[in-house]
Short mmCIF file of N, CA and C in Angstrom, two decimals:
data_model
loop_
_atom_site.label_atom_id
_atom_site.label_comp_id
_atom_site.label_asym_id
_atom_site.label_seq_id
_atom_site.Cartn_x
_atom_site.Cartn_y
_atom_site.Cartn_z
N MET A 127 161.39 -158.58 119.87
CA MET A 127 160.64 -159.70 120.37
C MET A 127 161.48 -160.97 120.29
N ARG A 128 161.38 -161.79 121.30
CA ARG A 128 162.10 -163.06 121.33
C ARG A 128 161.22 -164.17 120.76
N LEU A 129 161.86 -165.20 120.26
CA LEU A 129 161.13 -166.34 119.71
C LEU A 129 160.20 -166.95 120.75
N SER A 130 160.64 -167.03 121.99
CA SER A 130 159.82 -167.62 123.06
C SER A 130 158.54 -166.83 123.30
N GLU A 131 158.53 -165.55 122.94
CA GLU A 131 157.35 -164.72 123.14
C GLU A 131 156.26 -164.99 122.11
N LEU A 132 156.57 -165.71 121.03
CA LEU A 132 155.55 -166.06 120.04
C LEU A 132 154.56 -167.08 120.59
N SER A 133 155.02 -167.94 121.47
CA SER A 133 154.17 -168.99 122.03
C SER A 133 152.97 -168.39 122.75
N GLY A 134 151.81 -168.94 122.49
CA GLY A 134 150.58 -168.49 123.14
C GLY A 134 149.83 -167.41 122.39
N LYS A 135 150.40 -166.88 121.33
CA LYS A 135 149.70 -165.84 120.57
C LYS A 135 148.66 -166.47 119.65
N GLU A 136 147.52 -165.82 119.53
CA GLU A 136 146.47 -166.27 118.62
C GLU A 136 146.87 -165.91 117.19
N ILE A 137 146.48 -166.78 116.25
CA ILE A 137 146.73 -166.51 114.84
C ILE A 137 145.39 -166.17 114.21
N VAL A 138 145.35 -165.01 113.52
CA VAL A 138 144.12 -164.52 112.92
C VAL A 138 144.36 -164.28 111.43
N ASP A 139 143.42 -164.78 110.60
CA ASP A 139 143.46 -164.56 109.16
C ASP A 139 142.76 -163.23 108.88
N VAL A 140 143.50 -162.27 108.32
CA VAL A 140 142.98 -160.92 108.10
C VAL A 140 141.84 -160.90 107.07
N LYS A 141 141.89 -161.74 106.05
CA LYS A 141 140.84 -161.73 105.02
C LYS A 141 139.52 -162.29 105.53
N LYS A 142 139.59 -163.36 106.30
CA LYS A 142 138.38 -164.01 106.80
C LYS A 142 137.97 -163.50 108.17
N ALA A 143 138.82 -162.68 108.81
CA ALA A 143 138.59 -162.20 110.18
C ALA A 143 138.24 -163.39 111.06
N GLU A 144 139.10 -164.41 110.98
CA GLU A 144 138.83 -165.68 111.64
C GLU A 144 140.02 -166.11 112.48
N ARG A 145 139.75 -166.58 113.69
CA ARG A 145 140.79 -167.11 114.57
C ARG A 145 141.15 -168.50 114.08
N LEU A 146 142.43 -168.73 113.84
CA LEU A 146 142.89 -169.99 113.27
C LEU A 146 143.52 -170.91 114.30
N GLY A 147 143.89 -170.39 115.44
CA GLY A 147 144.51 -171.22 116.46
C GLY A 147 145.48 -170.42 117.30
N VAL A 148 146.21 -171.12 118.15
CA VAL A 148 147.18 -170.51 119.05
C VAL A 148 148.52 -171.18 118.81
N LEU A 149 149.57 -170.37 118.72
CA LEU A 149 150.91 -170.93 118.53
C LEU A 149 151.39 -171.64 119.78
N GLY A 150 152.00 -172.77 119.57
CA GLY A 150 152.65 -173.50 120.66
C GLY A 150 154.14 -173.24 120.59
N GLN A 151 154.94 -174.25 120.76
CA GLN A 151 156.38 -174.12 120.63
C GLN A 151 156.71 -173.91 119.16
N THR A 152 157.29 -172.79 118.83
CA THR A 152 157.54 -172.40 117.44
C THR A 152 159.03 -172.35 117.17
N ASP A 153 159.40 -172.65 115.93
CA ASP A 153 160.78 -172.56 115.51
C ASP A 153 160.83 -171.68 114.27
N LEU A 154 162.01 -171.27 113.89
CA LEU A 154 162.18 -170.44 112.70
C LEU A 154 162.99 -171.16 111.64
N GLU A 155 162.66 -170.90 110.39
CA GLU A 155 163.49 -171.34 109.27
C GLU A 155 164.24 -170.11 108.80
N ILE A 156 165.57 -170.17 108.82
CA ILE A 156 166.40 -169.01 108.49
C ILE A 156 167.28 -169.34 107.29
N ASN A 157 167.34 -168.42 106.35
CA ASN A 157 168.22 -168.56 105.19
C ASN A 157 169.65 -168.31 105.68
N GLU A 158 170.49 -169.33 105.57
CA GLU A 158 171.86 -169.22 106.09
C GLU A 158 172.69 -168.21 105.30
N SER A 159 172.38 -168.01 104.04
CA SER A 159 173.15 -167.07 103.22
C SER A 159 172.86 -165.62 103.57
N THR A 160 171.56 -165.32 103.77
CA THR A 160 171.16 -163.93 103.98
C THR A 160 170.86 -163.60 105.43
N GLY A 161 170.58 -164.62 106.23
CA GLY A 161 170.20 -164.39 107.62
C GLY A 161 168.74 -164.01 107.79
N GLN A 162 167.96 -164.02 106.71
CA GLN A 162 166.55 -163.63 106.78
C GLN A 162 165.69 -164.79 107.24
N ILE A 163 164.63 -164.45 107.99
CA ILE A 163 163.66 -165.46 108.41
C ILE A 163 162.81 -165.82 107.20
N GLN A 164 162.73 -167.13 106.91
CA GLN A 164 161.94 -167.61 105.78
C GLN A 164 160.53 -167.99 106.20
N ALA A 165 160.38 -168.62 107.39
CA ALA A 165 159.07 -169.12 107.80
C ALA A 165 159.06 -169.43 109.29
N LEU A 166 157.84 -169.49 109.84
CA LEU A 166 157.63 -170.03 111.17
C LEU A 166 157.39 -171.52 111.00
N LEU A 167 157.97 -172.35 111.85
CA LEU A 167 157.74 -173.78 111.83
C LEU A 167 157.01 -174.14 113.11
N ILE A 168 155.80 -174.63 112.97
CA ILE A 168 154.93 -174.88 114.11
C ILE A 168 154.69 -176.38 114.22
N PRO A 169 155.09 -177.02 115.32
CA PRO A 169 154.85 -178.45 115.48
C PRO A 169 153.36 -178.76 115.46
N SER A 170 152.98 -179.80 114.72
CA SER A 170 151.57 -180.17 114.65
C SER A 170 151.43 -181.58 114.11
N SER A 171 150.37 -182.26 114.54
CA SER A 171 150.09 -183.58 114.00
C SER A 171 148.93 -183.52 113.01
N LEU A 172 148.32 -182.35 112.85
CA LEU A 172 147.20 -182.18 111.94
C LEU A 172 147.52 -181.15 110.87
N LYS A 173 146.81 -181.23 109.73
CA LYS A 173 146.95 -180.18 108.71
C LYS A 173 146.33 -178.92 109.29
N TRP A 174 146.97 -177.80 109.07
CA TRP A 174 146.59 -176.57 109.75
C TRP A 174 146.28 -175.48 108.74
N PHE A 175 145.04 -175.18 108.52
CA PHE A 175 144.51 -174.15 107.64
C PHE A 175 145.28 -173.93 106.35
N GLY A 176 145.61 -175.01 105.67
CA GLY A 176 146.13 -174.91 104.32
C GLY A 176 147.62 -174.75 104.16
N PHE A 177 148.36 -174.64 105.25
CA PHE A 177 149.81 -174.52 105.11
C PHE A 177 150.44 -175.89 104.96
N ARG A 178 151.57 -175.92 104.35
CA ARG A 178 152.27 -177.17 104.07
C ARG A 178 152.80 -177.81 105.35
N LYS A 179 152.55 -179.09 105.49
CA LYS A 179 153.01 -179.84 106.65
C LYS A 179 154.27 -180.60 106.26
N GLN A 180 155.33 -180.47 107.04
CA GLN A 180 156.60 -181.14 106.76
C GLN A 180 157.08 -181.83 108.02
N GLY A 181 157.06 -183.18 108.01
CA GLY A 181 157.62 -183.92 109.14
C GLY A 181 157.06 -183.52 110.49
N GLY A 182 155.75 -183.38 110.59
CA GLY A 182 155.14 -183.01 111.86
C GLY A 182 155.20 -181.53 112.16
N GLU A 183 155.56 -180.70 111.17
CA GLU A 183 155.61 -179.24 111.36
C GLU A 183 154.76 -178.56 110.30
N ILE A 184 154.17 -177.46 110.68
CA ILE A 184 153.45 -176.60 109.74
C ILE A 184 154.37 -175.45 109.40
N ARG A 185 154.55 -175.19 108.10
CA ARG A 185 155.43 -174.12 107.64
C ARG A 185 154.58 -172.93 107.22
N VAL A 186 154.71 -171.82 107.94
CA VAL A 186 154.00 -170.59 107.61
C VAL A 186 155.02 -169.62 107.02
N PRO A 187 155.00 -169.41 105.70
CA PRO A 187 155.97 -168.50 105.07
C PRO A 187 155.91 -167.10 105.69
N TRP A 188 157.07 -166.52 105.88
CA TRP A 188 157.16 -165.21 106.54
C TRP A 188 156.36 -164.13 105.80
N GLN A 189 156.27 -164.22 104.48
CA GLN A 189 155.55 -163.19 103.73
C GLN A 189 154.04 -163.20 104.02
N HIS A 190 153.51 -164.26 104.63
CA HIS A 190 152.09 -164.30 105.01
C HIS A 190 151.84 -163.62 106.35
N ILE A 191 152.87 -163.35 107.11
CA ILE A 191 152.72 -162.69 108.41
C ILE A 191 152.70 -161.18 108.18
N LYS A 192 151.59 -160.56 108.54
CA LYS A 192 151.44 -159.12 108.31
C LYS A 192 151.76 -158.30 109.54
N LYS A 193 151.47 -158.84 110.73
CA LYS A 193 151.70 -158.08 111.96
C LYS A 193 151.80 -159.04 113.14
N ILE A 194 152.76 -158.81 114.01
CA ILE A 194 152.87 -159.56 115.26
C ILE A 194 152.65 -158.56 116.38
N GLY A 195 151.55 -158.76 117.10
CA GLY A 195 151.21 -157.86 118.19
C GLY A 195 151.45 -158.52 119.53
N SER A 196 150.97 -157.89 120.59
CA SER A 196 151.20 -158.42 121.93
C SER A 196 150.36 -159.67 122.20
N ASP A 197 149.21 -159.80 121.53
CA ASP A 197 148.33 -160.95 121.75
C ASP A 197 148.10 -161.81 120.51
N MET A 198 148.34 -161.24 119.33
CA MET A 198 147.98 -161.92 118.09
C MET A 198 149.05 -161.83 117.03
N ILE A 199 148.95 -162.77 116.10
CA ILE A 199 149.73 -162.73 114.86
C ILE A 199 148.72 -162.67 113.73
N ILE A 200 148.78 -161.62 112.94
CA ILE A 200 147.85 -161.44 111.83
C ILE A 200 148.52 -161.98 110.57
N ILE A 201 147.82 -162.90 109.88
CA ILE A 201 148.37 -163.44 108.64
C ILE A 201 147.41 -163.18 107.50
N ASP A 202 147.94 -163.18 106.30
CA ASP A 202 147.15 -162.99 105.08
C ASP A 202 147.42 -164.21 104.20
N VAL A 203 146.50 -165.18 104.23
CA VAL A 203 146.65 -166.41 103.48
C VAL A 203 146.11 -166.21 102.07
N GLN A 204 146.90 -166.61 101.08
CA GLN A 204 146.45 -166.53 99.70
C GLN A 204 145.30 -167.51 99.49
N GLU A 205 144.31 -167.15 98.66
CA GLU A 205 143.14 -167.97 98.44
C GLU A 205 143.47 -169.39 98.00
N GLU A 206 144.44 -169.56 97.11
CA GLU A 206 144.78 -170.89 96.62
C GLU A 206 145.41 -171.77 97.69
N GLU A 207 145.84 -171.17 98.80
CA GLU A 207 146.44 -171.93 99.89
C GLU A 207 145.46 -172.23 101.01
N SER A 208 144.29 -171.60 100.98
CA SER A 208 143.35 -171.82 102.06
C SER A 208 142.59 -173.13 101.85
N VAL A 209 142.05 -173.65 102.93
CA VAL A 209 141.35 -174.94 102.91
C VAL A 209 139.87 -174.69 103.02
N GLU A 210 139.07 -175.41 102.22
CA GLU A 210 137.62 -175.35 102.36
C GLU A 210 137.23 -176.10 103.63
N LYS A 211 136.36 -175.51 104.42
CA LYS A 211 135.92 -176.16 105.67
C LYS A 211 134.61 -176.87 105.47
#
């Protein structure tokens, strides 16, 4: 899968069975030493379901991504990181 193919996919929280939004233009954070993907960086002006916001970006750690399918990205957010609505 190419990075450009992530755009437009719905993000679903597996624990809450809840649609959290749709990815727009996404970037990756890569560890230069190991070459491993550390996180998805999603441009945003709002806080987004409990993930850390850095300089207009939402950082979704790679370990929270459980499955990337043709239409959706399934994530598993830890309870302490989720936001009360």
